[in-house]
Amino acid sequence: MATSTKKVGGLAGVNAGESAICTCGTGHGLNYRGYDIYDLAEHCEFEEVAYLLLREKLPNKDELASFKKELIAARNLPKELREVLKLLPKNAHPMDVMRSACSVLGCLEPEEYDVFKASFPNQQRISTRLLGIFPSVLTFWHHYHTSGKEINTESKQDSIAGYFLESLHQKEPKELWIKAMHTSLILYAEHEFNASTFTARVITATISDVYSGITGAIGALRGPLHGGANEAAMELISEFSTPEQATQGILDKLARKDKIMGFGHRVYVEKDPRNVVIKQWSKKLSDDIGDTKGLYQISEAIEKVMWDQKKLFPNLDFYSASTYHFMGIPTLYFTPIFIFSRTAGWLAHIMEQRANNKLIRPSSEYTGPDNKVFVPLNKR
């Protein structure tokens, strides 16, 4: 991996390596393996984009059908994992549940690989296993601890988007909702060397297994400065009853220098290209359900204040919050949905790291004291 001696807080702007998976940032737009995010979001199902990230090409019809069959088969929860999910407390954070489940699955179905030959023959199989099983993990745990019901993974839905919505609500989802979920999963699927992806690559660089890389990435995603921002955005929006109240409330928060989640981005200066897409879906779903609380209008009022006062634009997380809410998804499940999606990107980076691996070991600038006189224990 390339290194830099440039002193920047949080390594912003530092080139930490090369990747052929994604471009993002001002002047680059957002592309997955060369394809514009707007084309992918408009024309693709999430499974097509996951295939692109994992196998470096868009699938044809037969390849997509085969890939979907693999993902459907991967939904099944092992008996031992079901027991673990039942034992985890109902008040556990869903992200902790997802992280624990990934680690447990790594014990039950360990990756076979040759460290010395750098051979990882099962990484594609494990990739589809993780993509397929994560929605089952969340919904099984949810239903067991809310109703005592042990749901199965049988479904006529052939997509992750449809399967998750059906499994969560225990009824066939609206086609509009499935399309919205496909779009959301595509927008969240990959974003270069973000905190969770870089975590996965650092772990992978030690020649660790896939499960360790994904478990570590989930841990990084859990934080509100990364994946948890969509949950924080929903909490913010829910504070207000009208657009007028939201306008004054945000002005008051800015005056107190409160942090407003869901605005600005580390790699974008003018706008988050994903926002325009998810905002359109928030409006469609608001109209679809007859949003009596006016959450979409409240969101727009907050967006206007943030731009007028701070020239900060909404990022993907902000309108994702209301989009998920309109589909009846509990707020605490917003970030686990991020896992469903970003796992495709994490796995692509794990494979790329393995293909040309070097241990990631940066240096630090020491700022502590020098030349301290040692004092023996009996004189301290």
Tab-separated table of C-alpha atoms in Angstrom:
chain	number	residue	atom	x	y	z
A	1	MET	CA	0.000	0.000	0.000
A	2	ALA	CA	1.207	3.540	-0.749
A	3	THR	CA	2.104	5.783	2.165
A	4	SER	CA	2.167	9.520	2.713
A	5	THR	CA	3.832	11.809	5.234
A	6	LYS	CA	1.161	14.482	4.841
A	7	LYS	CA	-0.229	15.503	8.235
A	8	VAL	CA	-4.018	15.468	8.017
A	9	GLY	CA	-6.495	14.748	10.804
A	10	GLY	CA	-8.209	11.418	10.242
A	11	LEU	CA	-6.001	10.775	7.184
A	12	ALA	CA	-8.317	12.894	5.013
A	13	GLY	CA	-6.850	13.302	1.555
A	14	VAL	CA	-4.139	10.727	2.145
A	15	ASN	CA	-3.779	8.111	-0.603
A	16	ALA	CA	-3.730	4.799	1.246
A	17	GLY	CA	-3.673	2.456	-1.732
A	18	GLU	CA	-5.020	1.576	-5.158
A	19	SER	CA	-8.371	0.047	-6.088
A	20	ALA	CA	-10.259	-0.786	-9.277
A	21	ILE	CA	-13.613	-1.084	-7.519
A	22	CYS	CA	-14.950	2.433	-7.041
A	23	THR	CA	-14.397	6.119	-7.682
A	24	CYS	CA	-16.030	8.763	-5.528
A	25	GLY	CA	-15.507	12.371	-4.603
A	26	THR	CA	-15.721	15.785	-6.225
A	27	GLY	CA	-14.727	15.604	-9.873
A	28	HIS	CA	-15.188	11.839	-10.042
A	29	GLY	CA	-18.877	11.326	-9.327
A	30	LEU	CA	-19.644	7.843	-8.044
A	31	ASN	CA	-18.884	4.790	-10.166
A	32	TYR	CA	-18.773	1.062	-9.411
A	33	ARG	CA	-16.194	-0.662	-11.613
A	34	GLY	CA	-16.622	2.107	-14.180
A	35	TYR	CA	-20.446	2.209	-14.207
A	36	ASP	CA	-22.189	5.423	-13.218
A	37	ILE	CA	-24.238	5.125	-10.034
A	38	TYR	CA	-27.239	6.780	-11.701
A	39	ASP	CA	-27.390	4.115	-14.413
A	40	LEU	CA	-27.042	1.320	-11.872
A	41	ALA	CA	-29.667	2.781	-9.523
A	42	GLU	CA	-32.181	3.342	-12.321
A	43	HIS	CA	-31.815	0.122	-14.267
A	44	CYS	CA	-30.488	-2.596	-11.934
A	45	GLU	CA	-31.603	-4.817	-9.131
A	46	PHE	CA	-29.225	-4.976	-6.193
A	47	GLU	CA	-28.182	-8.520	-7.115
A	48	GLU	CA	-26.820	-7.270	-10.438
A	49	VAL	CA	-24.669	-4.707	-8.649
A	50	ALA	CA	-23.515	-7.235	-6.050
A	51	TYR	CA	-22.490	-9.549	-8.904
A	52	LEU	CA	-20.623	-6.663	-10.544
A	53	LEU	CA	-18.702	-5.903	-7.371
A	54	LEU	CA	-17.875	-9.523	-6.558
A	55	ARG	CA	-17.238	-10.880	-10.051
A	56	GLU	CA	-16.098	-7.749	-11.896
A	57	LYS	CA	-18.802	-7.718	-14.605
A	58	LEU	CA	-22.515	-7.177	-14.936
A	59	PRO	CA	-24.308	-10.518	-15.236
A	60	ASN	CA	-26.355	-11.673	-18.179
A	61	LYS	CA	-29.809	-13.149	-17.550
A	62	ASP	CA	-28.565	-16.691	-16.958
A	63	GLU	CA	-25.753	-15.563	-14.677
A	64	LEU	CA	-28.143	-13.394	-12.677
A	65	ALA	CA	-30.638	-16.237	-12.297
A	66	SER	CA	-27.890	-18.582	-11.107
A	67	PHE	CA	-26.560	-15.969	-8.689
A	68	LYS	CA	-30.020	-15.444	-7.231
A	69	LYS	CA	-30.409	-19.180	-6.674
A	70	GLU	CA	-27.156	-19.170	-4.714
A	71	LEU	CA	-28.363	-16.250	-2.599
A	72	ILE	CA	-31.730	-17.881	-1.924
A	73	ALA	CA	-30.025	-21.085	-0.792
A	74	ALA	CA	-27.765	-19.005	1.444
A	75	ARG	CA	-30.694	-17.632	3.487
A	76	ASN	CA	-30.951	-20.717	5.679
A	77	LEU	CA	-29.955	-20.274	9.314
A	78	PRO	CA	-27.992	-23.168	10.910
A	79	LYS	CA	-29.636	-24.587	14.019
A	80	GLU	CA	-26.701	-23.489	16.175
A	81	LEU	CA	-26.926	-19.901	14.935
A	82	ARG	CA	-30.666	-19.854	15.634
A	83	GLU	CA	-29.940	-20.872	19.216
A	84	VAL	CA	-27.377	-18.105	19.583
A	85	LEU	CA	-29.834	-15.526	18.222
A	86	LYS	CA	-32.441	-16.717	20.718
A	87	LEU	CA	-29.948	-16.338	23.569
A	88	LEU	CA	-28.934	-12.797	22.644
A	89	PRO	CA	-30.998	-10.348	24.745
A	90	LYS	CA	-33.965	-8.549	23.217
A	91	ASN	CA	-32.448	-5.199	24.232
A	92	ALA	CA	-29.172	-5.893	22.407
A	93	HIS	CA	-28.285	-3.348	19.742
A	94	PRO	CA	-29.132	-4.863	16.341
A	95	MET	CA	-25.636	-4.029	15.092
A	96	ASP	CA	-24.193	-6.089	17.940
A	97	VAL	CA	-26.482	-8.926	16.894
A	98	MET	CA	-25.245	-8.727	13.298
A	99	ARG	CA	-21.601	-8.574	14.359
A	100	SER	CA	-22.002	-11.541	16.693
A	101	ALA	CA	-23.863	-13.592	14.099
A	102	CYS	CA	-21.096	-13.082	11.551
A	103	SER	CA	-18.489	-14.239	14.045
A	104	VAL	CA	-20.550	-17.282	15.047
A	105	LEU	CA	-21.056	-18.247	11.405
A	106	GLY	CA	-17.295	-18.110	10.994
A	107	CYS	CA	-17.039	-20.760	13.711
A	108	LEU	CA	-19.756	-22.943	12.199
A	109	GLU	CA	-18.674	-22.647	8.570
A	110	PRO	CA	-14.995	-21.626	8.707
A	111	GLU	CA	-13.186	-20.487	5.612
A	112	GLU	CA	-10.693	-22.972	4.237
A	113	TYR	CA	-7.589	-21.294	2.897
A	114	ASP	CA	-3.887	-21.855	2.431
A	115	VAL	CA	-1.932	-19.074	4.124
A	116	PHE	CA	1.382	-19.981	2.518
A	117	LYS	CA	0.030	-20.330	-1.014
A	118	ALA	CA	-2.334	-17.351	-0.598
A	119	SER	CA	-5.143	-19.540	-1.929
A	120	PHE	CA	-8.735	-18.732	-0.968
A	121	PRO	CA	-10.905	-21.153	-2.983
A	122	ASN	CA	-14.112	-20.608	-0.999
A	123	GLN	CA	-14.282	-16.821	-0.883
A	124	GLN	CA	-16.989	-16.519	-3.561
A	125	ARG	CA	-19.140	-19.166	-1.860
A	126	ILE	CA	-18.766	-17.451	1.500
A	127	SER	CA	-19.593	-14.128	-0.150
A	128	THR	CA	-22.986	-15.345	-1.334
A	129	ARG	CA	-23.541	-17.026	2.033
A	130	LEU	CA	-23.061	-13.748	3.900
A	131	LEU	CA	-25.160	-11.707	1.492
A	132	GLY	CA	-27.954	-14.262	1.696
A	133	ILE	CA	-27.968	-14.895	5.427
A	134	PHE	CA	-27.733	-11.397	6.919
A	135	PRO	CA	-31.428	-10.487	6.340
A	136	SER	CA	-32.398	-13.825	7.917
A	137	VAL	CA	-30.263	-13.052	10.975
A	138	LEU	CA	-31.938	-9.730	11.649
A	139	THR	CA	-35.523	-10.801	11.025
A	140	PHE	CA	-35.229	-14.076	12.951
A	141	TRP	CA	-33.845	-12.250	15.995
A	142	HIS	CA	-36.487	-9.516	15.611
A	143	HIS	CA	-39.485	-11.827	15.516
A	144	TYR	CA	-38.244	-14.163	18.233
A	145	HIS	CA	-37.762	-11.297	20.677
A	146	THR	CA	-40.896	-9.336	19.770
A	147	SER	CA	-43.447	-12.156	19.409
A	148	GLY	CA	-41.666	-15.359	20.425
A	149	LYS	CA	-42.086	-16.651	16.872
A	150	GLU	CA	-39.296	-18.636	15.205
A	151	ILE	CA	-39.713	-17.697	11.566
A	152	ASN	CA	-38.372	-19.801	8.717
A	153	THR	CA	-36.531	-18.582	5.649
A	154	GLU	CA	-39.046	-19.823	3.062
A	155	SER	CA	-40.075	-17.108	0.623
A	156	LYS	CA	-41.223	-16.627	-2.962
A	157	GLN	CA	-39.185	-13.434	-3.129
A	158	ASP	CA	-36.120	-13.881	-5.338
A	159	SER	CA	-34.312	-10.711	-4.215
A	160	ILE	CA	-32.676	-9.569	-0.996
A	161	ALA	CA	-34.859	-6.440	-1.067
A	162	GLY	CA	-38.124	-8.363	-1.370
A	163	TYR	CA	-37.069	-11.112	1.014
A	164	PHE	CA	-36.099	-8.716	3.793
A	165	LEU	CA	-39.322	-6.702	3.552
A	166	GLU	CA	-41.459	-9.854	3.449
A	167	SER	CA	-39.561	-11.470	6.307
A	168	LEU	CA	-39.766	-8.335	8.454
A	169	HIS	CA	-43.459	-7.626	7.896
A	170	GLN	CA	-44.525	-11.261	7.372
A	171	LYS	CA	-46.534	-10.387	4.285
A	172	GLU	CA	-45.878	-9.795	0.611
A	173	PRO	CA	-44.346	-6.336	0.174
A	174	LYS	CA	-45.502	-3.678	-2.263
A	175	GLU	CA	-43.624	-3.698	-5.551
A	176	LEU	CA	-42.892	0.008	-5.039
A	177	TRP	CA	-41.223	-0.777	-1.732
A	178	ILE	CA	-39.110	-3.518	-3.286
A	179	LYS	CA	-37.921	-1.110	-5.972
A	180	ALA	CA	-37.104	1.502	-3.331
A	181	MET	CA	-35.121	-1.055	-1.340
A	182	HIS	CA	-33.217	-2.188	-4.436
A	183	THR	CA	-32.214	1.417	-5.055
A	184	SER	CA	-31.154	1.988	-1.466
A	185	LEU	CA	-29.051	-1.168	-1.399
A	186	ILE	CA	-27.356	-0.150	-4.652
A	187	LEU	CA	-26.554	3.338	-3.362
A	188	TYR	CA	-25.039	1.959	-0.154
A	189	ALA	CA	-23.164	-0.958	-1.742
A	190	GLU	CA	-19.717	0.574	-2.120
A	191	HIS	CA	-17.848	3.792	-1.345
A	192	GLU	CA	-14.089	3.358	-1.695
A	193	PHE	CA	-11.820	3.451	1.416
A	194	ASN	CA	-14.404	4.482	3.991
A	195	ALA	CA	-13.823	3.548	7.636
A	196	SER	CA	-15.473	0.114	7.553
A	197	THR	CA	-13.998	-0.881	4.197
A	198	PHE	CA	-10.519	0.167	5.247
A	199	THR	CA	-10.984	-1.802	8.463
A	200	ALA	CA	-11.828	-4.891	6.409
A	201	ARG	CA	-8.728	-4.380	4.243
A	202	VAL	CA	-6.426	-3.902	7.249
A	203	ILE	CA	-7.698	-7.155	8.764
A	204	THR	CA	-7.485	-8.958	5.430
A	205	ALA	CA	-3.909	-7.778	4.922
A	206	THR	CA	-2.836	-9.933	7.880
A	207	ILE	CA	-4.091	-12.934	5.835
A	208	SER	CA	-7.032	-13.408	8.176
A	209	ASP	CA	-10.306	-15.018	7.116
A	210	VAL	CA	-13.325	-13.433	5.433
A	211	TYR	CA	-15.455	-13.545	8.581
A	212	SER	CA	-12.884	-11.588	10.590
A	213	GLY	CA	-12.767	-8.887	7.916
A	214	ILE	CA	-16.554	-8.559	7.767
A	215	THR	CA	-16.954	-8.689	11.555
A	216	GLY	CA	-14.430	-5.878	11.931
A	217	ALA	CA	-16.152	-3.870	9.209
A	218	ILE	CA	-19.503	-4.220	10.988
A	219	GLY	CA	-17.868	-2.922	14.158
A	220	ALA	CA	-16.610	0.154	12.310
A	221	LEU	CA	-19.976	0.704	10.629
A	222	ARG	CA	-21.761	0.679	13.983
A	223	GLY	CA	-20.530	4.156	14.924
A	224	PRO	CA	-22.792	7.190	14.392
A	225	LEU	CA	-20.066	8.975	12.411
A	226	HIS	CA	-20.306	6.198	9.827
A	227	GLY	CA	-23.296	3.875	9.386
A	228	GLY	CA	-25.308	5.040	12.373
A	229	ALA	CA	-25.908	8.455	10.816
A	230	ASN	CA	-29.194	7.368	9.204
A	231	GLU	CA	-30.596	6.401	12.599
A	232	ALA	CA	-29.518	9.759	14.032
A	233	ALA	CA	-31.135	11.527	11.075
A	234	MET	CA	-34.467	9.792	11.775
A	235	GLU	CA	-34.305	10.786	15.421
A	236	LEU	CA	-33.698	14.380	14.352
A	237	ILE	CA	-36.584	14.450	11.875
A	238	SER	CA	-38.923	12.896	14.443
A	239	GLU	CA	-38.334	15.757	16.886
A	240	PHE	CA	-40.522	18.102	14.838
A	241	SER	CA	-44.232	18.176	14.023
A	242	THR	CA	-44.256	20.788	11.251
A	243	PRO	CA	-41.817	22.272	8.726
A	244	GLU	CA	-42.016	25.593	10.573
A	245	GLN	CA	-41.116	23.945	13.861
A	246	ALA	CA	-38.242	22.141	12.139
A	247	THR	CA	-36.901	25.381	10.690
A	248	GLN	CA	-36.780	27.090	14.071
A	249	GLY	CA	-35.553	23.947	15.815
A	250	ILE	CA	-32.571	23.555	13.519
A	251	LEU	CA	-31.739	27.247	13.830
A	252	ASP	CA	-31.736	26.803	17.616
A	253	LYS	CA	-29.507	23.719	17.358
A	254	LEU	CA	-27.046	25.558	15.135
A	255	ALA	CA	-26.969	28.447	17.592
A	256	ARG	CA	-26.041	25.955	20.333
A	257	LYS	CA	-23.467	24.403	17.973
A	258	ASP	CA	-25.203	21.020	18.141
A	259	LYS	CA	-24.033	18.425	15.633
A	260	ILE	CA	-26.626	17.815	12.914
A	261	MET	CA	-26.305	14.303	11.504
A	262	GLY	CA	-26.932	13.493	7.843
A	263	PHE	CA	-25.264	16.545	6.320
A	264	GLY	CA	-21.941	17.040	4.567
A	265	HIS	CA	-19.527	14.306	3.607
A	266	ARG	CA	-15.827	13.601	3.985
A	267	VAL	CA	-15.191	13.124	0.257
A	268	TYR	CA	-17.830	15.368	-1.348
A	269	VAL	CA	-17.631	19.159	-1.401
A	270	GLU	CA	-20.649	20.334	-3.392
A	271	LYS	CA	-23.181	17.489	-3.112
A	272	ASP	CA	-23.585	13.793	-2.436
A	273	PRO	CA	-24.554	12.346	-5.838
A	274	ARG	CA	-26.572	9.618	-4.119
A	275	ASN	CA	-28.843	12.080	-2.346
A	276	VAL	CA	-30.867	13.160	-5.372
A	277	VAL	CA	-31.832	9.530	-6.021
A	278	ILE	CA	-32.865	8.594	-2.493
A	279	LYS	CA	-34.680	11.906	-2.023
A	280	GLN	CA	-36.889	11.071	-5.000
A	281	TRP	CA	-37.720	7.736	-3.395
A	282	SER	CA	-38.526	9.394	-0.085
A	283	LYS	CA	-41.041	11.607	-1.896
A	284	LYS	CA	-42.569	8.649	-3.790
A	285	LEU	CA	-43.039	6.642	-0.607
A	286	SER	CA	-44.355	9.663	1.280
A	287	ASP	CA	-47.044	10.062	-1.373
A	288	ASP	CA	-47.675	6.304	-1.445
A	289	ILE	CA	-48.500	6.009	2.251
A	290	GLY	CA	-50.198	9.397	2.561
A	291	ASP	CA	-47.660	10.720	5.048
A	292	THR	CA	-49.913	12.544	7.522
A	293	LYS	CA	-46.983	13.566	9.721
A	294	GLY	CA	-45.353	15.491	6.891
A	295	LEU	CA	-41.955	13.903	7.474
A	296	TYR	CA	-40.854	14.544	3.906
A	297	GLN	CA	-41.747	18.240	4.156
A	298	ILE	CA	-40.034	18.441	7.550
A	299	SER	CA	-36.929	16.879	5.969
A	300	GLU	CA	-36.971	19.470	3.190
A	301	ALA	CA	-37.261	22.264	5.756
A	302	ILE	CA	-34.216	20.938	7.617
A	303	GLU	CA	-32.311	20.619	4.332
A	304	LYS	CA	-33.063	24.259	3.456
A	305	VAL	CA	-31.878	25.600	6.806
A	306	MET	CA	-28.668	23.598	6.672
A	307	TRP	CA	-27.873	24.890	3.197
A	308	ASP	CA	-28.873	28.498	3.878
A	309	GLN	CA	-27.005	28.689	7.172
A	310	LYS	CA	-24.019	26.372	6.734
A	311	LYS	CA	-23.872	25.511	3.003
A	312	LEU	CA	-24.065	21.844	4.017
A	313	PHE	CA	-25.867	19.409	1.719
A	314	PRO	CA	-27.741	16.254	2.770
A	315	ASN	CA	-25.834	13.034	2.307
A	316	LEU	CA	-27.288	9.616	1.494
A	317	ASP	CA	-28.154	8.938	5.135
A	318	PHE	CA	-30.523	11.872	5.539
A	319	TYR	CA	-33.327	10.930	3.129
A	320	SER	CA	-32.625	7.220	3.600
A	321	ALA	CA	-34.043	7.708	7.088
A	322	SER	CA	-37.525	8.751	5.943
A	323	THR	CA	-37.423	6.273	3.040
A	324	TYR	CA	-36.951	3.371	5.459
A	325	HIS	CA	-39.472	4.818	7.911
A	326	PHE	CA	-42.150	4.988	5.214
A	327	MET	CA	-41.640	1.241	4.639
A	328	GLY	CA	-42.343	0.522	8.312
A	329	ILE	CA	-38.761	-0.356	9.193
A	330	PRO	CA	-37.785	0.263	12.848
A	331	THR	CA	-35.142	2.963	13.187
A	332	LEU	CA	-32.668	0.653	14.931
A	333	TYR	CA	-32.647	-1.538	11.813
A	334	PHE	CA	-31.499	1.207	9.453
A	335	THR	CA	-27.788	0.487	9.932
A	336	PRO	CA	-28.161	-3.310	9.689
A	337	ILE	CA	-29.713	-2.699	6.247
A	338	PHE	CA	-26.483	-0.875	5.452
A	339	ILE	CA	-24.730	-4.189	6.243
A	340	PHE	CA	-26.947	-6.076	3.781
A	341	SER	CA	-25.713	-3.734	1.085
A	342	ARG	CA	-22.142	-2.782	1.975
A	343	THR	CA	-21.162	-6.425	2.509
A	344	ALA	CA	-20.906	-6.639	-1.284
A	345	GLY	CA	-18.404	-3.792	-1.318
A	346	TRP	CA	-16.491	-5.113	1.687
A	347	LEU	CA	-16.141	-8.524	0.068
A	348	ALA	CA	-14.944	-7.004	-3.199
A	349	HIS	CA	-12.238	-5.129	-1.281
A	350	ILE	CA	-11.261	-8.247	0.662
A	351	MET	CA	-10.757	-10.120	-2.608
A	352	GLU	CA	-8.844	-7.225	-4.127
A	353	GLN	CA	-6.591	-6.947	-1.074
A	354	ARG	CA	-5.866	-10.659	-1.201
A	355	ALA	CA	-5.013	-10.539	-4.901
A	356	ASN	CA	-2.076	-8.194	-4.315
A	357	ASN	CA	-1.538	-8.258	-0.592
A	358	LYS	CA	0.828	-6.190	1.482
A	359	LEU	CA	0.562	-5.751	5.225
A	360	ILE	CA	-0.987	-2.367	6.036
A	361	ARG	CA	1.208	-0.907	8.737
A	362	PRO	CA	1.396	2.915	8.754
A	363	SER	CA	3.634	4.926	11.036
A	364	SER	CA	2.664	7.526	13.597
A	365	GLU	CA	4.287	10.748	14.730
A	366	TYR	CA	5.275	10.420	18.383
A	367	THR	CA	4.060	13.312	20.577
A	368	GLY	CA	4.873	11.944	24.052
A	369	PRO	CA	7.688	12.865	26.474
A	370	ASP	CA	11.351	12.008	25.858
A	371	ASN	CA	14.234	11.011	28.140
A	372	LYS	CA	12.277	10.446	31.341
A	373	VAL	CA	14.396	9.301	34.276
A	374	PHE	CA	13.444	5.800	35.432
A	375	VAL	CA	12.625	5.476	39.161
A	376	PRO	CA	12.900	2.002	40.777
A	377	LEU	CA	9.751	0.603	42.359
A	378	ASN	CA	10.961	1.045	45.970
A	379	LYS	CA	11.565	4.778	45.378
A	380	ARG	CA	8.339	5.715	43.573
